[in-house]
C-alpha cells in the first residue's frame, strides 16, 4: 500500500493531503477534529524556541516569554540564514534549515502516526511544495536546502516524534547524524520530492480537467504571506493529451496578513503592479497569443480578505508602442472541485468543500511528483538551466 | 533481483490491479523515491504514470469465469460500467428502456400500456384511459420503447384536425420524434411513390378530416404500403361502421405492423361501438359481435382468477380456472402448468408474479385493451365551484334583450334543416352573454370586414365530428352578420356603459390573489374578441396576463406557456378553449368560465386542462359567471349543477351525449320560450344526460372488469422499479462521467449551482468523435442537432444539462440527457468496439443492506437469451454466501445489485484460494443453468401457440389482400377496357404470395428456440455492519 503525502507550507498554515495510490482517492489530513470548517485542516506554520530551549509549535507570538526566538516566513530566505539562539544563557549558531526540519518533522510524525493506524503498513512517500521564482537566481540553492530540510524531517519522523516543549538541543545532534546519513543515500532512494507550489495549483486544475486546450491561463495564489503568480498555456497540439508550457512564475511578498503595516490600497496596488510586470514578461514572449483571451484563476485564503479587491476587475494595460494602448481583461476561471476526495478516512462531515480554494495546492501536491504534469518553461535559452530539474520535453499529464 | 531492477520491462503489456480496465503498454521506466514508475500508454491512447505495486501483467482476454476463478477483481466503476452498458445495449425484454427517459413527469401507471404492449404478441392495443390521464404520453412511451428496440421507420398518427399540432409538439418535445404534418395530397403522393417503388418512408401526422376519403381508401388497398406503426387518436370517431372514418382506420390498420388506438369513451361491452373499434385494431381476433360476446363470457373465470391471485386467494383462483372447459384453455400447457402450481404451495412473490403472468396470458382479451380510471390513480384534486351572479344594468339588459329577440325572430324564419348548426345566429346570442363591450366594439366598427368578424368568432373552431358535420354556408353566415351589424348600429348604444361582468371579474381576481399569492388563474372565453378585450383591459389596470387564441402559432404558444409556467409575476392566462385544447395546465388551480358553453363536454374539457395528472393543488376552484335571468344562468343551475360537472369529472360522454345538446340548443334559440319553459327544457336535457351518465357508469362497471384485470402489469411494474430494471438518472450520470473522465477529462460533467443541473464543456474533438460515431451508425437525429445547436450557443462551448425528466420538463432550455441521447449512444458504441474497457469482475463493499446480513458474498449476473416466436432476453442475478449457498431470491438479488449500484464502493481483496473460487463458480453456474432451463421450458410451452397465432394472422392478412385483388379481377375481366390491368393485378398477387411465403418461412424457422446464456458480471461483495 503506497500513500503519497502532499504538504503545502503556507506562511500561516500548513495543509496536508494524502493520496491512496492504489484506490486513487485523495484525503485531506484532519489536524483537529474538534474544529469546524477550515480549522480542521490546517496547522499553524510558526515555531518558537523558548529561552530555556523548548520548542513550541503552533505558537502565538504574543505567548512568547522574554528572549524567545520566533520563526516565521522561514520558507522565504532560509537558504543562507544562520541564527544565534540564546538558550539558558548560552549562545548557539543554528542553521535555519534545521529548524525547518524540526517543524516539518513534527507535522510528518503526526501524519505518519495517523496513517500507520489507518492503513496496514503503508509505504509513505512525500511531495513538498516549495516557493520558486520562475527565473529566480536563487532557485537552485534554495531548492537544495529545502530538499535537505525535508529529507531530514522525513528521516527524523521515522523514529522521533517531536512534541511541544521538547528541547531543541536534544535534536540537533540527531539532525547532524541524519545529515551525514542523507549524504550517503542515493538520490533515487530518497522518499521526498519537491515541486513548485505555484505549479501544484495547475496540477490540481489538470487533474480535474479544468483546463481547456489552447487557452492561456494565469493562476494567482494569494496566501497569507506571499502571492504566487504563474502564467502558462495548455495546448493539445500533440496526440494524445497535451503540453503544458509555463511562461512565467513568481512569488511576491504580499499576502493577506503582511499588509497591515502598509495600508491595504498600497498592497493592492503593489499586487497589481507586480502582476502587470509579470504579465508583461509573458506577453513579450508570445504577444499574439496573450492579447486575445486568457483565463485568470484566484486561489488561496487571501482572496477572501481585504485583498479581494485585487481580484475584481483585473485589467492590464499594455503599451503597444504607438498612441493606443491595449487593454486586456482576463476571463475569470471557475475552480472546479474534484470528486475523488474523501474528507478523511473516518468520514467526518465534508467541510473541505467550501475551503477547496485554500486546500487545492495540498491536493495538487498529493499526487506523486512522478504523476504530476511536467512543465515546459518558455524561457530564453540562457536561463533555462535554472529550471533544469524539469525535463525538456513535457510529458502528458495523467492525473485524475 | 536487485533493488533497482524493475519487475516489468519496456514494451510489456500491463494493467492496473484495481482498475482492471486500464490496460496498456509500458513506454518507459523511472526509478524515484525508491519506487519504479512506469509510463504507460493505455488502449484509449492516453498516457498514465503508475507505480509498480499498482500494476500486474496482462495476459490476453479471459472469460469472466476465468477472471473470477483467479480472483481478478476490478473496482466499483467497472461494476457500474458493465451493468449500465449491458442495460443500455442489451435490449432486455423486461427492462423498459423508455422508463424515466422522456421529458415527462413520472407517473407509474402511464407505463402500464407499455408493459402490455411489450408482452403482447400482436402489438395492437386500445388505450381507453379516462380523460386527463395522459393517453398521448402513454402512446409516446410505447413509441419510444419500440423505437429503441427496432427503429420505427414509418409512422402514421391519425387524429382530429384540432389535435394535429398537439401531437407534433408532444412527440417532438417529450419523445424527440420529429413528425411531419401532412394533408391528403401529400399522403396520396406518398402512396403513388410507394407504388412506383420509391422506398421513402412516411413519418407523419394526418387528420381524420384529411385522410378519410374514398380515393385514399382505394389507393391504400391497391398499394398495400407497409407502415411500421400507426396511432389512431380519439378512436371513437371510427365507431360507426358505415362511416368513412371507420373504413379508413380499418384499411390503415391492416397495413400496420403495430397499432395503437386511443379513446376516453367509456368501455361498454353492450355497445357495438367497442366491438367495432377493437375489430379495427384486431381484425382477425373475432369474426362477429356475437362471437365476441360469447368469448367474453367464456373468459370470465380467467379474469376472476387473476383477481383472486392478486388477492392471494389461490384456492378461489384454482376454482375459477377449473370452471373453464373450452379446449382453447384446457389443453394449453400454460393452463396445465398454472393449475398444477395453484394446487401446490405458493410462497415467493416471484411465484405469484409468474402465476399472474401465466393467467394473464390465458386471457383472450387482456392484450387488447388497457384502461386506467381516474380513481385508480387517485387524482386528488377536488372540484369546488363558485358562481358570480351578475345583474346587468338597465342599459346592458336592454342591449342583451334586443339581441336575443332579434335572433329568435331570425331563427324562426329559416328552414328547419339548417337550424341546429346555424353558426351566424347561434354565435351572436352567446356572444352577447359573453361580453357586451367586446361585441359592440367589433360589430359597431364600420371598418372591420365581415369576414374578419366571423373569424373573430370562430377561432378556427370547426365541429370536427363527422356525424355532426352539417354543411356550412359561409355566404349565408356573412349575410346574417351583416344584417346584425346594421341592427346593432341602429340600437342606441351608450358608449360609457358600465361593464358589470368585468367589475365582478376584477373583484374575483383580487380575492383569489389575496388568498394565494402564487395562484395561477386560467380564464376561458368562447370568443376571441372577449379574450382580446379582457387581456387589454386587465393589462391596462395592472393585472399582467397572457392571452392565447388561434391567432398565435404553435411556437408563440409554447413561449407563452413556458413563461406562464415559470414566471412568478404573470398569473393570468386568458384563452379560448380551442386554442388551449390538449394543453397541460396542471400548475393552475383556478379556472374562470367568463362565459358558459352550452355543451357540457366543452366545460369538461376546459376543467380538464387543470384537473389532470400532475395537479398539485388539492382544490380546483371553478368560478362561473352567469348573468341573472339569461339562458346561460339557467343552463348553469338547471344543467351543469344537476349533472354535477363542477364536482367531479363526467368523463368523455361525447359519443353518448349524441344530439341531445344540439337539440336543446335549437329549442332554446328557435322557440319563443318563457323563462319557466326554458328552464324545463334545460332540465329535460339534464335528465337525459344524467340517465346516460348513469347507464354508462353501470355498463362500465360490468364491462371493464370483464375484459381485463391488470394485476400482473401493476406488480410487474412495481418489480421493475424496485429492481431498477431501467437506467436511473444517477446511473446514467455515472456511466457518462466515468467515460469522460477516462477519455476526455476536460469534458467531464460538473455540478452547477442548481440542483440536478450539470454543466459540461464539449471540446471540438469530442463533438467530432460523436458526430463520426453517429454517422457510422447512421443515427444522426433531431436530438443530435439540438445538441450541436446548444454547443454553439455560447462561445465557451459549455452546455447545461440535466438527467432529471421533471426538471427537463419544466426548464426547456436545459439539454435533457436520456438513454437515447447522442452522447450516451456514442459512449455505448465506444464500449461496443472497445470491449477491453469493460472488465467483468469487481470487488465491492457496502455499508449494510436490509436484504442481507453482514458478511462476504459473491454475485453473478447472467444474461439469458431465448429467441423463438418472441425474443426473450433477461438478466438473472445470483448471490452466494461464503458457505457456498444461494442466499437471495432472483428479484431480491436484483434489488441488492441495484443497491450496490447506488451505494457500493471499491474494496481491496486479499488473495483467496483458487479452489474456493472454483467451488463458488460451479455453484453459480449450476444455479444459472437451472434457471435457464426453467425459462426455456416455459417459453417452449408457449412458443408453439405464439408461432401458430403469428402464422394465422399472417395468413388471414395476406389472404384478405389477395382475395380483394381476385375480386377486382373478376369484376373487370369482361370489361375490355379495364381488363388491360389484369396482368398487373396478377403480378401483384404473385408478389403478395411470395412475400407471404417468405414471411411464413421466417416465422416457422422460429419454432426451434435459439438459446444462449452468458456470464456478464461477477465478483465479491463485503457487507459491512
Short mmCIF file of N, CA and C in Angstrom, two decimals, chain A residues 130-140 143 195-196 198-199 245-250 369 374-393:
data_model
loop_
_atom_site.label_atom_id
_atom_site.label_comp_id
_atom_site.label_asym_id
_atom_site.label_seq_id
_atom_site.Cartn_x
_atom_site.Cartn_y
_atom_site.Cartn_z
N UNK A 130 7.44 23.91 -2.78
CA UNK A 130 8.44 24.93 -2.46
C UNK A 130 8.16 26.18 -3.27
N UNK A 131 8.47 27.30 -2.69
CA UNK A 131 8.31 28.54 -3.46
C UNK A 131 9.41 28.59 -4.51
N UNK A 132 9.09 29.05 -5.67
CA UNK A 132 10.09 29.03 -6.74
C UNK A 132 9.81 30.16 -7.70
N UNK A 133 10.80 31.02 -7.81
CA UNK A 133 10.67 32.04 -8.84
C UNK A 133 11.00 31.41 -10.17
N UNK A 134 10.17 31.70 -11.12
CA UNK A 134 10.35 31.09 -12.42
C UNK A 134 11.75 31.32 -12.97
N UNK A 135 12.22 32.54 -12.83
CA UNK A 135 13.54 32.85 -13.36
C UNK A 135 14.49 33.29 -12.24
N UNK A 136 14.12 32.91 -11.02
CA UNK A 136 14.88 33.41 -9.88
C UNK A 136 16.33 32.92 -9.87
N UNK A 137 17.21 33.77 -9.37
CA UNK A 137 18.63 33.42 -9.35
C UNK A 137 18.96 32.44 -8.24
N UNK A 138 18.14 32.49 -7.22
CA UNK A 138 18.46 31.74 -6.02
C UNK A 138 17.87 30.34 -5.99
N UNK A 139 17.15 30.01 -7.04
CA UNK A 139 16.36 28.78 -7.00
C UNK A 139 17.14 27.53 -6.64
N UNK A 140 18.28 27.42 -7.31
CA UNK A 140 19.00 26.17 -7.18
C UNK A 140 19.43 25.93 -5.74
N UNK A 143 16.45 25.37 -3.49
CA UNK A 143 15.85 24.06 -3.67
C UNK A 143 16.67 22.99 -2.97
N UNK A 195 8.21 20.09 -5.37
CA UNK A 195 7.52 20.54 -6.57
C UNK A 195 7.13 21.99 -6.34
N UNK A 196 7.28 22.82 -7.35
CA UNK A 196 6.94 24.24 -7.12
C UNK A 196 5.46 24.39 -6.76
N UNK A 198 3.53 26.86 -6.85
CA UNK A 198 2.77 27.62 -7.84
C UNK A 198 2.19 26.67 -8.88
N UNK A 199 2.99 25.69 -9.25
CA UNK A 199 2.60 24.79 -10.32
C UNK A 199 1.67 23.70 -9.82
N UNK A 245 2.92 24.52 -20.95
CA UNK A 245 4.06 25.43 -21.06
C UNK A 245 3.95 26.53 -20.02
N UNK A 246 4.97 26.64 -19.17
CA UNK A 246 4.95 27.72 -18.19
C UNK A 246 5.70 28.91 -18.76
N UNK A 247 5.05 30.03 -18.80
CA UNK A 247 5.68 31.23 -19.33
C UNK A 247 6.39 32.01 -18.24
N UNK A 248 5.79 32.00 -17.07
CA UNK A 248 6.33 32.84 -16.02
C UNK A 248 5.73 32.40 -14.70
N UNK A 249 6.53 32.55 -13.66
CA UNK A 249 6.01 32.17 -12.36
C UNK A 249 6.80 32.92 -11.29
N UNK A 250 6.14 33.64 -10.43
CA UNK A 250 6.81 34.49 -9.45
C UNK A 250 6.15 34.42 -8.10
N UNK A 369 4.99 13.26 -7.41
CA UNK A 369 5.62 14.12 -8.42
C UNK A 369 5.69 13.42 -9.77
N UNK A 374 4.65 17.45 -16.20
CA UNK A 374 5.99 18.00 -16.34
C UNK A 374 5.83 19.28 -17.14
N UNK A 375 6.36 20.33 -16.60
CA UNK A 375 6.10 21.57 -17.32
C UNK A 375 7.29 21.99 -18.15
N UNK A 376 6.98 22.77 -19.13
CA UNK A 376 7.94 23.16 -20.13
C UNK A 376 8.16 24.65 -20.02
N UNK A 377 9.24 25.09 -19.39
CA UNK A 377 9.39 26.52 -19.20
C UNK A 377 9.69 27.23 -20.52
N UNK A 378 8.93 28.25 -20.79
CA UNK A 378 9.13 29.03 -22.00
C UNK A 378 10.06 30.19 -21.65
N UNK A 379 11.35 29.87 -21.61
CA UNK A 379 12.29 30.93 -21.20
C UNK A 379 13.43 30.97 -22.21
N UNK A 380 14.11 32.10 -22.24
CA UNK A 380 15.27 32.16 -23.13
C UNK A 380 16.29 31.10 -22.72
N UNK A 381 17.05 30.66 -23.70
CA UNK A 381 17.97 29.53 -23.53
C UNK A 381 18.91 29.69 -22.33
N UNK A 382 19.46 30.88 -22.19
CA UNK A 382 20.50 31.05 -21.16
C UNK A 382 19.94 30.88 -19.75
N UNK A 383 18.67 31.07 -19.61
CA UNK A 383 18.13 30.95 -18.26
C UNK A 383 17.55 29.58 -17.99
N UNK A 384 17.58 28.77 -18.99
CA UNK A 384 16.88 27.50 -18.86
C UNK A 384 17.49 26.58 -17.81
N UNK A 385 18.78 26.69 -17.65
CA UNK A 385 19.42 25.78 -16.68
C UNK A 385 18.95 26.00 -15.25
N UNK A 386 18.37 27.18 -15.03
CA UNK A 386 17.83 27.45 -13.70
C UNK A 386 16.78 26.42 -13.32
N UNK A 387 16.08 25.98 -14.33
CA UNK A 387 14.98 25.07 -14.07
C UNK A 387 15.27 23.67 -14.58
N UNK A 388 16.53 23.28 -14.51
CA UNK A 388 16.85 22.06 -15.24
C UNK A 388 16.34 20.78 -14.56
N UNK A 389 15.76 20.93 -13.38
CA UNK A 389 15.19 19.72 -12.80
C UNK A 389 13.95 19.24 -13.54
N UNK A 390 13.46 20.06 -14.46
CA UNK A 390 12.30 19.61 -15.23
C UNK A 390 12.77 19.15 -16.60
N UNK A 391 12.23 18.04 -17.07
CA UNK A 391 12.67 17.53 -18.36
C UNK A 391 12.37 18.53 -19.48
N UNK A 392 13.17 18.45 -20.49
CA UNK A 392 12.99 19.34 -21.65
C UNK A 392 11.63 19.12 -22.30
N UNK A 393 11.40 17.86 -22.55
CA UNK A 393 10.16 17.53 -23.27
C UNK A 393 9.05 17.27 -22.26
#
